[in-house]
PDB file of C-alpha atoms and ligand atoms in Angstrom:
ATOM      1  CA  MET D 676       5.259 -15.173  -3.767  1.00 98.00           C
ATOM      2  CA  LYS D 677       2.345 -16.224  -6.203  1.00 98.00           C
ATOM      3  CA  ILE D 678       4.178 -16.513  -9.576  1.00 98.00           C
ATOM      4  CA  LEU D 679       1.568 -16.494 -12.607  1.00 98.00           C
ATOM      5  CA  ILE D 680       3.037 -17.058 -15.974  1.00 98.00           C
ATOM      6  CA  LEU D 681       0.115 -16.232 -18.452  1.00 98.00           C
ATOM      7  CA  PRO D 682       0.156 -17.466 -22.217  1.00 98.00           C
ATOM      8  CA  ASP D 683       1.095 -13.887 -23.515  1.00 98.00           C
ATOM      9  CA  ARG D 684       1.413 -10.170 -22.803  1.00 98.00           C
ATOM     10  CA  ASP D 685      -2.394  -9.591 -23.307  1.00 98.00           C
ATOM     11  CA  ALA D 686      -3.305 -12.267 -20.901  1.00 98.00           C
ATOM     12  CA  ALA D 687      -0.907 -10.981 -18.404  1.00 98.00           C
ATOM     13  CA  VAL D 688      -2.264  -7.510 -18.576  1.00 98.00           C
ATOM     14  CA  ALA D 689      -5.893  -8.812 -18.484  1.00 98.00           C
ATOM     15  CA  ARG D 690      -5.170 -10.640 -15.243  1.00 98.00           C
ATOM     16  CA  CYS D 691      -3.944  -7.550 -13.599  1.00 98.00           C
ATOM     17  CA  VAL D 692      -7.023  -5.766 -14.593  1.00 98.00           C
ATOM     18  CA  GLU D 693      -9.062  -8.619 -13.061  1.00 98.00           C
ATOM     19  CA  VAL D 694      -7.241  -8.370  -9.762  1.00 98.00           C
ATOM     20  CA  ILE D 695      -7.635  -4.552  -9.463  1.00 98.00           C
ATOM     21  CA  ALA D 696     -11.490  -4.903 -10.488  1.00 98.00           C
ATOM     22  CA  ALA D 697     -11.894  -7.700  -8.036  1.00 98.00           C
ATOM     23  CA  THR D 698     -10.358  -5.563  -5.257  1.00 98.00           C
ATOM     24  CA  LEU D 699     -12.687  -2.727  -6.175  1.00 98.00           C
ATOM     25  CA  ASP D 700     -15.728  -4.988  -6.346  1.00 97.00           C
ATOM     26  CA  ALA D 701     -14.826  -6.008  -2.506  1.00 97.00           C
ATOM     27  CA  ARG D 702     -14.248  -2.618  -1.585  1.00 98.00           C
ATOM     28  CA  PRO D 703     -15.104   0.178  -4.122  1.00 97.00           C
ATOM     29  CA  ASP D 704     -13.350   2.958  -1.843  1.00 98.00           C
ATOM     30  CA  ALA D 705     -10.210   0.899  -1.632  1.00 98.00           C
ATOM     31  CA  VAL D 706      -7.028   2.789  -1.528  1.00 98.00           C
ATOM     32  CA  LEU D 707      -4.890   1.624  -4.416  1.00 98.00           C
ATOM     33  CA  GLY D 708      -1.205   2.213  -5.128  1.00 99.00           C
ATOM     34  CA  LEU D 709      -0.565   2.942  -8.878  1.00 98.00           C
ATOM     35  CA  ALA D 710       2.426   2.847 -11.147  1.00 98.00           C
ATOM     36  CA  THR D 711       3.214   4.481 -14.438  1.00 98.00           C
ATOM     37  CA  GLY D 712       5.535   3.518 -17.276  1.00 97.00           C
ATOM     38  CA  GLY D 713       4.936   1.713 -20.671  1.00 97.00           C
ATOM     39  CA  THR D 714       3.849  -1.536 -18.844  1.00 98.00           C
ATOM     40  CA  MET D 715       1.099  -0.012 -17.072  1.00 98.00           C
ATOM     41  CA  GLU D 716      -0.668   1.852 -20.211  1.00 98.00           C
ATOM     42  CA  PRO D 717      -2.536  -1.290 -21.403  1.00 98.00           C
ATOM     43  CA  VAL D 718      -3.616  -1.934 -17.477  1.00 98.00           C
ATOM     44  CA  CYS D 719      -4.945   1.692 -17.347  1.00 98.00           C
ATOM     45  CA  ALA D 720      -6.799   1.085 -20.851  1.00 98.00           C
ATOM     46  CA  GLY D 721      -8.189  -2.066 -19.506  1.00 98.00           C
ATOM     47  CA  LEU D 722      -9.548  -0.560 -16.291  1.00 98.00           C
ATOM     48  CA  VAL D 723     -11.070   2.409 -18.525  1.00 98.00           C
ATOM     49  CA  ALA D 724     -12.687  -0.159 -20.835  1.00 98.00           C
ATOM     50  CA  ARG D 725     -14.158  -2.262 -17.815  1.00 98.00           C
ATOM     51  CA  ALA D 726     -15.318   1.273 -16.190  1.00 97.00           C
ATOM     52  CA  ARG D 727     -17.222   2.327 -19.460  1.00 97.00           C
ATOM     53  CA  GLU D 728     -18.902  -1.231 -19.714  1.00 97.00           C
ATOM     54  CA  GLY D 729     -19.968  -0.630 -16.236  1.00 96.00           C
ATOM     55  CA  ALA D 730     -18.023  -3.838 -15.046  1.00 96.00           C
ATOM     56  CA  VAL D 731     -15.883  -1.930 -12.356  1.00 96.00           C
ATOM     57  CA  SER D 732     -16.672   1.328 -10.619  1.00 96.00           C
ATOM     58  CA  LEU D 733     -13.469   3.542 -10.364  1.00 98.00           C
ATOM     59  CA  GLY D 734     -15.421   6.611  -8.890  1.00 97.00           C
ATOM     60  CA  GLU D 735     -15.002   5.822  -5.124  1.00 98.00           C
ATOM     61  CA  MET D 736     -11.566   4.576  -5.120  1.00 98.00           C
ATOM     62  CA  ARG D 737      -8.615   6.657  -3.750  1.00 98.00           C
ATOM     63  CA  SER D 738      -4.951   6.107  -4.989  1.00 98.00           C
ATOM     64  CA  PHE D 739      -1.343   7.019  -4.545  1.00 99.00           C
ATOM     65  CA  ASN D 740       1.109   6.857  -7.339  1.00 99.00           C
ATOM     66  CA  LEU D 741       4.519   5.603  -6.613  1.00 98.00           C
ATOM     67  CA  ASP D 742       6.367   8.333  -7.846  1.00 98.00           C
ATOM     68  CA  GLU D 743       7.135  11.619  -9.458  1.00 98.00           C
ATOM     69  CA  TYR D 744       9.861  13.337 -11.207  1.00 98.00           C
ATOM     70  CA  VAL D 745      11.848  16.146  -8.946  1.00 98.00           C
ATOM     71  CA  GLY D 746      11.285  19.533 -10.981  1.00 97.00           C
ATOM     72  CA  LEU D 747       8.315  18.651 -13.221  1.00 97.00           C
ATOM     73  CA  ALA D 748       5.317  20.586 -12.636  1.00 97.00           C
ATOM     74  CA  PRO D 749       1.957  18.582 -12.881  1.00 97.00           C
ATOM     75  CA  SER D 750       1.208  20.294 -16.151  1.00 96.00           C
ATOM     76  CA  HIS D 751       4.630  18.995 -17.764  1.00 96.00           C
ATOM     77  CA  PRO D 752       3.541  16.406 -20.305  1.00 96.00           C
ATOM     78  CA  GLN D 753       6.158  13.849 -19.331  1.00 96.00           C
ATOM     79  CA  SER D 754       5.313  14.366 -15.462  1.00 98.00           C
ATOM     80  CA  TYR D 755       3.433  11.286 -13.833  1.00 98.00           C
ATOM     81  CA  HIS D 756       0.683  13.589 -13.079  1.00 98.00           C
ATOM     82  CA  ALA D 757       0.257  14.180 -16.877  1.00 98.00           C
ATOM     83  CA  TYR D 758       0.579  10.317 -17.507  1.00 98.00           C
ATOM     84  CA  MET D 759      -2.275   9.819 -14.918  1.00 98.00           C
ATOM     85  CA  GLN D 760      -4.489  12.476 -16.523  1.00 98.00           C
ATOM     86  CA  ARG D 761      -3.756  10.956 -20.001  1.00 98.00           C
ATOM     87  CA  HIS D 762      -4.297   7.433 -19.231  1.00 98.00           C
ATOM     88  CA  LEU D 763      -6.785   7.005 -16.262  1.00 98.00           C
ATOM     89  CA  ILE D 764      -8.268  10.297 -14.963  1.00 98.00           C
ATOM     90  CA  GLY D 765      -9.317  11.849 -18.202  1.00 98.00           C
ATOM     91  CA  PRO D 766     -10.427   8.665 -20.095  1.00 98.00           C
ATOM     92  CA  ALA D 767     -12.484   7.447 -17.021  1.00 98.00           C
ATOM     93  CA  GLY D 768     -13.696  10.786 -16.001  1.00 97.00           C
ATOM     94  CA  LEU D 769     -12.455  10.572 -12.388  1.00 98.00           C
ATOM     95  CA  ASP D 770     -11.860  13.400  -9.719  1.00 98.00           C
ATOM     96  CA  PRO D 771      -8.091  14.096  -9.842  1.00 98.00           C
ATOM     97  CA  GLU D 772      -8.343  14.881  -6.119  1.00 98.00           C
ATOM     98  CA  ARG D 773      -8.840  11.293  -5.238  1.00 98.00           C
ATOM     99  CA  LEU D 774      -5.676  10.051  -7.235  1.00 98.00           C
ATOM    100  CA  ARG D 775      -2.660  11.475  -5.401  1.00 98.00           C
ATOM    101  CA  LEU D 776       1.027  11.679  -6.605  1.00 98.00           C
ATOM    102  CA  PRO D 777       4.005  13.303  -4.853  1.00 98.00           C
ATOM    103  CA  ARG D 778       4.477  16.983  -6.229  1.00 98.00           C
ATOM    104  CA  GLY D 779       7.574  16.979  -8.109  1.00 98.00           C
ATOM    105  CA  ASN D 780       7.844  20.575  -8.163  1.00 98.00           C
ATOM    106  CA  ALA D 781       7.550  21.090  -4.376  1.00 98.00           C
ATOM    107  CA  ALA D 782      10.104  23.761  -3.065  1.00 98.00           C
ATOM    108  CA  ASP D 783      11.457  21.071  -0.644  1.00 98.00           C
ATOM    109  CA  PRO D 784      11.135  17.705  -2.379  1.00 98.00           C
ATOM    110  CA  GLU D 785      12.217  15.821   0.879  1.00 98.00           C
ATOM    111  CA  ALA D 786       9.823  17.469   2.912  1.00 98.00           C
ATOM    112  CA  GLU D 787       7.416  16.670   0.290  1.00 98.00           C
ATOM    113  CA  ALA D 788       8.417  12.997   0.486  1.00 98.00           C
ATOM    114  CA  ALA D 789       7.747  12.926   4.179  1.00 98.00           C
ATOM    115  CA  ARG D 790       4.463  14.684   3.780  1.00 98.00           C
ATOM    116  CA  TYR D 791       3.337  11.996   1.246  1.00 98.00           C
ATOM    117  CA  GLU D 792       4.319   9.122   3.393  1.00 98.00           C
ATOM    118  CA  ALA D 793       2.113  10.575   6.059  1.00 98.00           C
ATOM    119  CA  GLU D 794      -0.733  11.161   3.665  1.00 98.00           C
ATOM    120  CA  ILE D 795      -0.549   7.666   2.575  1.00 98.00           C
ATOM    121  CA  ALA D 796      -0.764   6.509   6.556  1.00 98.00           C
ATOM    122  CA  ALA D 797      -3.502   8.920   7.246  1.00 98.00           C
ATOM    123  CA  ALA D 798      -5.614   7.324   4.309  1.00 98.00           C
ATOM    124  CA  GLY D 799      -5.060   3.676   6.210  1.00 98.00           C
ATOM    125  CA  GLY D 800      -2.336   2.553   3.936  1.00 98.00           C
ATOM    126  CA  ILE D 801      -2.537   0.806   0.529  1.00 98.00           C
ATOM    127  CA  GLU D 802      -4.883  -2.204  -0.140  1.00 98.00           C
ATOM    128  CA  LEU D 803      -3.529  -3.197  -3.415  1.00 98.00           C
ATOM    129  CA  GLN D 804      -0.100  -1.949  -4.647  1.00 99.00           C
ATOM    130  CA  LEU D 805       0.269  -2.112  -8.520  1.00 98.00           C
ATOM    131  CA  LEU D 806       4.206  -2.388  -9.442  1.00 99.00           C
ATOM    132  CA  GLY D 807       6.141  -2.715 -12.690  1.00 98.00           C
ATOM    133  CA  ILE D 808       9.952  -3.482 -12.503  1.00 98.00           C
ATOM    134  CA  GLY D 809      12.949  -1.784 -14.047  1.00 98.00           C
ATOM    135  CA  ALA D 810      15.378  -3.941 -16.095  1.00 97.00           C
ATOM    136  CA  ASN D 811      17.935  -3.061 -13.128  1.00 97.00           C
ATOM    137  CA  GLY D 812      15.474  -4.450 -10.550  1.00 98.00           C
ATOM    138  CA  HIS D 813      14.054  -1.256  -9.342  1.00 98.00           C
ATOM    139  CA  ILE D 814      10.410  -0.943  -7.979  1.00 98.00           C
ATOM    140  CA  GLY D 815       8.978   2.689  -7.925  1.00 98.00           C
ATOM    141  CA  PHE D 816      12.352   4.455  -8.246  1.00 98.00           C
ATOM    142  CA  ASN D 817      14.023   2.530  -5.684  1.00 98.00           C
ATOM    143  CA  GLU D 818      17.345   2.071  -7.566  1.00 98.00           C
ATOM    144  CA  PRO D 819      20.064  -0.803  -6.637  1.00 98.00           C
ATOM    145  CA  SER D 820      21.488  -0.134  -3.259  1.00 98.00           C
ATOM    146  CA  SER D 821      18.064   1.364  -2.002  1.00 98.00           C
ATOM    147  CA  SER D 822      17.519   0.563   1.840  1.00 98.00           C
ATOM    148  CA  LEU D 823      15.010  -2.321   2.020  1.00 98.00           C
ATOM    149  CA  ALA D 824      13.598  -0.368   4.966  1.00 98.00           C
ATOM    150  CA  SER D 825      13.370   3.012   3.080  1.00 98.00           C
ATOM    151  CA  PRO D 826      10.402   5.448   3.507  1.00 98.00           C
ATOM    152  CA  CYS D 827       9.262   7.765   0.761  1.00 98.00           C
ATOM    153  CA  ARG D 828      12.003  10.076  -0.041  1.00 98.00           C
ATOM    154  CA  VAL D 829      14.093  11.535  -3.012  1.00 98.00           C
ATOM    155  CA  LYS D 830      16.312   9.057  -5.006  1.00 98.00           C
ATOM    156  CA  THR D 831      18.952   9.672  -7.692  1.00 98.00           C
ATOM    157  CA  LEU D 832      18.063   7.928 -10.828  1.00 98.00           C
ATOM    158  CA  THR D 833      20.694   5.704 -12.543  1.00 97.00           C
ATOM    159  CA  ARG D 834      21.984   6.479 -15.852  1.00 97.00           C
ATOM    160  CA  ALA D 835      20.234   3.130 -16.975  1.00 96.00           C
ATOM    161  CA  THR D 836      16.875   4.470 -15.852  1.00 96.00           C
ATOM    162  CA  ARG D 837      17.282   7.729 -17.321  1.00 97.00           C
ATOM    163  CA  ALA D 838      18.379   6.155 -20.655  1.00 95.00           C
ATOM    164  CA  ALA D 839      15.362   3.689 -20.485  1.00 95.00           C
ATOM    165  CA  ASN D 840      12.924   6.683 -19.951  1.00 96.00           C
ATOM    166  CA  ALA D 841      14.423   8.906 -22.421  1.00 96.00           C
ATOM    167  CA  ARG D 842      11.699   7.268 -25.034  1.00 94.00           C
ATOM    168  CA  PHE D 843       8.989   9.236 -23.267  1.00 95.00           C
ATOM    169  CA  PHE D 844      10.867  12.583 -23.551  1.00 95.00           C
ATOM    170  CA  GLY D 845      11.087  14.738 -26.775  1.00 91.00           C
ATOM    171  CA  PRO D 846      14.609  14.927 -28.571  1.00 90.00           C
ATOM    172  CA  GLY D 847      17.042  17.249 -26.765  1.00 88.00           C
ATOM    173  CA  GLU D 848      14.804  16.928 -23.540  1.00 93.00           C
ATOM    174  CA  GLU D 849      16.766  15.970 -20.222  1.00 94.00           C
ATOM    175  CA  VAL D 850      15.251  13.148 -18.281  1.00 96.00           C
ATOM    176  CA  PRO D 851      15.159  14.408 -14.687  1.00 98.00           C
ATOM    177  CA  ARG D 852      17.941  13.188 -12.478  1.00 98.00           C
ATOM    178  CA  PHE D 853      15.755  12.856  -9.301  1.00 98.00           C
ATOM    179  CA  ALA D 854      12.626  11.476  -8.230  1.00 98.00           C
ATOM    180  CA  ILE D 855      10.292  11.413  -5.334  1.00 98.00           C
ATOM    181  CA  THR D 856       9.521   7.799  -4.586  1.00 98.00           C
ATOM    182  CA  MET D 857       7.589   5.538  -2.168  1.00 98.00           C
ATOM    183  CA  GLY D 858      10.253   3.535  -0.322  1.00 98.00           C
ATOM    184  CA  ILE D 859      10.470  -0.186  -0.156  1.00 98.00           C
ATOM    185  CA  ALA D 860       9.384  -0.130   3.390  1.00 98.00           C
ATOM    186  CA  THR D 861       6.137   1.823   1.911  1.00 98.00           C
ATOM    187  CA  ILE D 862       5.563  -0.818  -0.557  1.00 98.00           C
ATOM    188  CA  LEU D 863       6.122  -3.759   1.860  1.00 98.00           C
ATOM    189  CA  ARG D 864       3.274  -2.273   4.080  1.00 98.00           C
ATOM    190  CA  SER D 865       0.776  -2.604   1.548  1.00 98.00           C
ATOM    191  CA  ARG D 866      -1.594  -5.330   2.007  1.00 98.00           C
ATOM    192  CA  HIS D 867      -1.276  -6.853  -1.494  1.00 98.00           C
ATOM    193  CA  ALA D 868       1.505  -6.229  -4.049  1.00 99.00           C
ATOM    194  CA  LEU D 869       0.864  -7.100  -7.645  1.00 99.00           C
ATOM    195  CA  LEU D 870       3.785  -6.781  -9.941  1.00 99.00           C
ATOM    196  CA  LEU D 871       3.519  -7.106 -13.681  1.00 99.00           C
ATOM    197  CA  ALA D 872       6.304  -7.657 -16.097  1.00 99.00           C
ATOM    198  CA  VAL D 873       6.381  -8.396 -19.596  1.00 98.00           C
ATOM    199  CA  GLY D 874       8.952  -8.896 -22.433  1.00 98.00           C
ATOM    200  CA  ALA D 875      12.374 -10.117 -22.615  1.00 98.00           C
ATOM    201  CA  ALA D 876      14.038  -7.025 -21.243  1.00 98.00           C
ATOM    202  CA  LYS D 877      12.603  -7.807 -17.917  1.00 98.00           C
ATOM    203  CA  ALA D 878      13.499 -11.435 -17.715  1.00 98.00           C
ATOM    204  CA  GLU D 879      16.920 -11.122 -15.606  1.00 98.00           C
ATOM    205  CA  ALA D 880      15.438  -8.696 -13.235  1.00 98.00           C
ATOM    206  CA  VAL D 881      12.489 -10.890 -12.656  1.00 99.00           C
ATOM    207  CA  ALA D 882      14.794 -13.859 -12.018  1.00 99.00           C
ATOM    208  CA  ALA D 883      16.800 -11.847  -9.584  1.00 98.00           C
ATOM    209  CA  MET D 884      13.677 -10.712  -7.844  1.00 99.00           C
ATOM    210  CA  VAL D 885      11.859 -14.055  -7.336  1.00 98.00           C
ATOM    211  CA  GLU D 886      14.924 -16.516  -7.131  1.00 98.00           C
ATOM    212  CA  GLY D 887      18.007 -14.337  -6.326  1.00 98.00           C
ATOM    213  CA  PRO D 888      19.198 -13.320  -2.863  1.00 98.00           C
ATOM    214  CA  LEU D 889      17.206 -10.705  -0.841  1.00 98.00           C
ATOM    215  CA  SER D 890      19.642  -7.754  -1.642  1.00 98.00           C
ATOM    216  CA  ALA D 891      19.559  -4.202  -2.283  1.00 98.00           C
ATOM    217  CA  ARG D 892      21.222  -5.148  -5.459  1.00 98.00           C
ATOM    218  CA  CYS D 893      17.744  -5.947  -6.822  1.00 98.00           C
ATOM    219  CA  PRO D 894      15.492  -3.921  -4.740  1.00 98.00           C
ATOM    220  CA  ALA D 895      12.387  -5.745  -6.245  1.00 99.00           C
ATOM    221  CA  SER D 896      13.812  -8.882  -4.218  1.00 99.00           C
ATOM    222  CA  ALA D 897      12.386  -7.155  -1.113  1.00 98.00           C
ATOM    223  CA  LEU D 898       9.068  -8.634  -2.277  1.00 99.00           C
ATOM    224  CA  GLN D 899      10.212 -11.896  -1.149  1.00 98.00           C
ATOM    225  CA  MET D 900       9.480 -10.429   2.415  1.00 98.00           C
ATOM    226  CA  HIS D 901       6.056  -9.437   1.325  1.00 98.00           C
ATOM    227  CA  PRO D 902       3.227 -11.465   2.933  1.00 98.00           C
ATOM    228  CA  ARG D 903       1.239 -11.265  -0.113  1.00 98.00           C
ATOM    229  CA  ALA D 904       2.974 -10.720  -3.313  1.00 98.00           C
ATOM    230  CA  THR D 905       1.512 -11.793  -6.725  1.00 98.00           C
ATOM    231  CA  VAL D 906       3.819 -11.553  -9.708  1.00 99.00           C
ATOM    232  CA  VAL D 907       2.257 -11.576 -13.086  1.00 99.00           C
ATOM    233  CA  LEU D 908       4.456 -12.522 -16.247  1.00 98.00           C
ATOM    234  CA  ASP D 909       4.273 -13.233 -19.745  1.00 98.00           C
ATOM    235  CA  PRO D 910       6.589 -16.209 -21.115  1.00 98.00           C
ATOM    236  CA  GLU D 911       9.516 -13.744 -22.140  1.00 98.00           C
ATOM    237  CA  ALA D 912       9.584 -12.052 -18.880  1.00 99.00           C
ATOM    238  CA  ALA D 913       9.682 -15.587 -17.049  1.00 98.00           C
ATOM    239  CA  ALA D 914      12.186 -17.024 -19.472  1.00 98.00           C
ATOM    240  CA  ARG D 915      15.152 -16.865 -16.876  1.00 98.00           C
ATOM    241  CA  LEU D 916      13.322 -18.491 -14.106  1.00 98.00           C
ATOM    242  CA  GLU D 917      15.016 -21.706 -13.075  1.00 98.00           C
ATOM    243  CA  LEU D 918      11.996 -23.027 -11.216  1.00 98.00           C
ATOM    244  CA  ARG D 919       9.574 -22.094 -13.981  1.00 98.00           C
ATOM    245  CA  GLN D 920       8.315 -25.655 -14.229  1.00 98.00           C
ATOM    246  CA  TYR D 921       7.253 -25.633 -10.584  1.00 98.00           C
ATOM    247  CA  TYR D 922       5.368 -22.294 -10.892  1.00 98.00           C
ATOM    248  CA  GLU D 923       3.592 -23.598 -14.024  1.00 98.00           C
ATOM    249  CA  THR D 924       2.486 -26.861 -12.213  1.00 97.00           C
ATOM    250  CA  VAL D 925       1.138 -24.673  -9.185  1.00 97.00           C
ATOM    251  CA  HIS D 926      -0.741 -22.439 -11.575  1.00 98.00           C
ATOM    252  CA  PRO D 927      -0.986 -23.709 -15.048  1.00 97.00           C
ATOM    253  CA  GLN D 928      -1.278 -20.765 -17.520  1.00 97.00           C
ATOM    254  CA  GLY D 929      -1.443 -18.685 -14.570  1.00 97.00           C
ATOM    255  CA  ARG D 930      -4.717 -20.197 -13.340  1.00 96.00           C
ATOM    256  CA  GLU D 931      -5.824 -20.769  -9.660  1.00 93.00           C
ATOM    257  CA  VAL D 932      -6.126 -24.545  -9.241  1.00 92.00           C
ATOM    258  CA  PRO D 933      -8.504 -25.621  -6.445  1.00 89.00           C
ATOM    259  CA  LEU D 934      -6.762 -27.693  -3.786  1.00 88.00           C
ATOM    260  CA  GLY D 935      -7.512 -31.507  -3.310  1.00 78.00           C
TER     261      GLY D 935
HETATM  262  C1  F6R Y 696       6.861   3.778 -12.502  1.00 86.44           C
HETATM  263  C2  F6R Y 696       7.570   3.050 -11.782  1.00 86.44           C
HETATM  264  C3  F6R Y 696       8.806   2.214 -12.321  1.00 86.44           C
HETATM  265  C4  F6R Y 696       8.313   1.434 -13.593  1.00 86.44           C
HETATM  266  C5  F6R Y 696       9.463   0.572 -14.185  1.00 86.44           C
HETATM  267  C6  F6R Y 696       9.002  -0.020 -15.473  1.00 86.44           C
HETATM  268  O1  F6R Y 696       5.801   4.467 -11.805  1.00 86.44           O
HETATM  269  O2  F6R Y 696       7.483   3.024 -10.655  1.00 86.44           O
HETATM  270  O3  F6R Y 696       9.246   1.414 -11.402  1.00 86.44           O
HETATM  271  O4  F6R Y 696       7.391   0.431 -13.265  1.00 86.44           O
HETATM  272  O5  F6R Y 696      10.395   1.539 -14.502  1.00 86.44           O
HETATM  273  O6  F6R Y 696       8.739   0.752 -16.497  1.00 86.44           O
HETATM  274  P1  F6R Y 696       8.201   0.444 -17.833  1.00 86.44           P
HETATM  275  O7  F6R Y 696       6.949  -0.243 -17.510  1.00 86.44           O
HETATM  276  O8  F6R Y 696       8.134   1.629 -18.720  1.00 86.44           O
HETATM  277  O9  F6R Y 696       9.173  -0.600 -18.320  1.00 86.44           O
END
């Protein structure tokens, strides 16, 4: 794992935007895996700003989002379809057909998950998979105890995840109990995994992911098995890493240092 500890939150976000832009520079029609949530909002904003400056072209890329709530139609304001429309598709003027998500309101959610997995494979797999991390160590909605070999499927959300995401829902509105999510195996098949974590609330999960045992207790620890995983952190999210000094020696302030 490449651990990059940036000087602050903005720098961590900017580094992720750079990695995405570099991937699209190298291959404008790359297939990206995208994530949602609070952490990704400034990443979307950064990409939109770059696209408006003409510094990156988003029009040819295709993408697959990690997850969607079961039972929410794309038009529901708290669906991840609506999130993508609000934060990326609308502001960057993209063709929504090229940015795919599982259909949360499919009649048979398990069949929809299997169809989504096949759609990703038919697209040639994912070049760059963007990830956030839950305070309980989830990636996508692979909650603790998820099989580390899991495909796309329906997962029951933990009480903690539903409580954490309640902030995006209106008063009295229920956070859905289930989600369709890419599996850990789906994520591990991506050619490059890029995880962004910021803030003290993520520090414990980050330490378990990077330095803890490979375990379904912390699903993100499966990234230890990824051949190319980059973890971008701000100092607060890195605070519980025991080997922090080593990571900072290898990549001072998150920089790449030439060998020799
Ligand atoms: C969202 C997703 C989740 C989030 C995680 C962190 O598509 O897959 O794993 O990345 O729950 O969410 P925030 O960024 O809101 O703390």
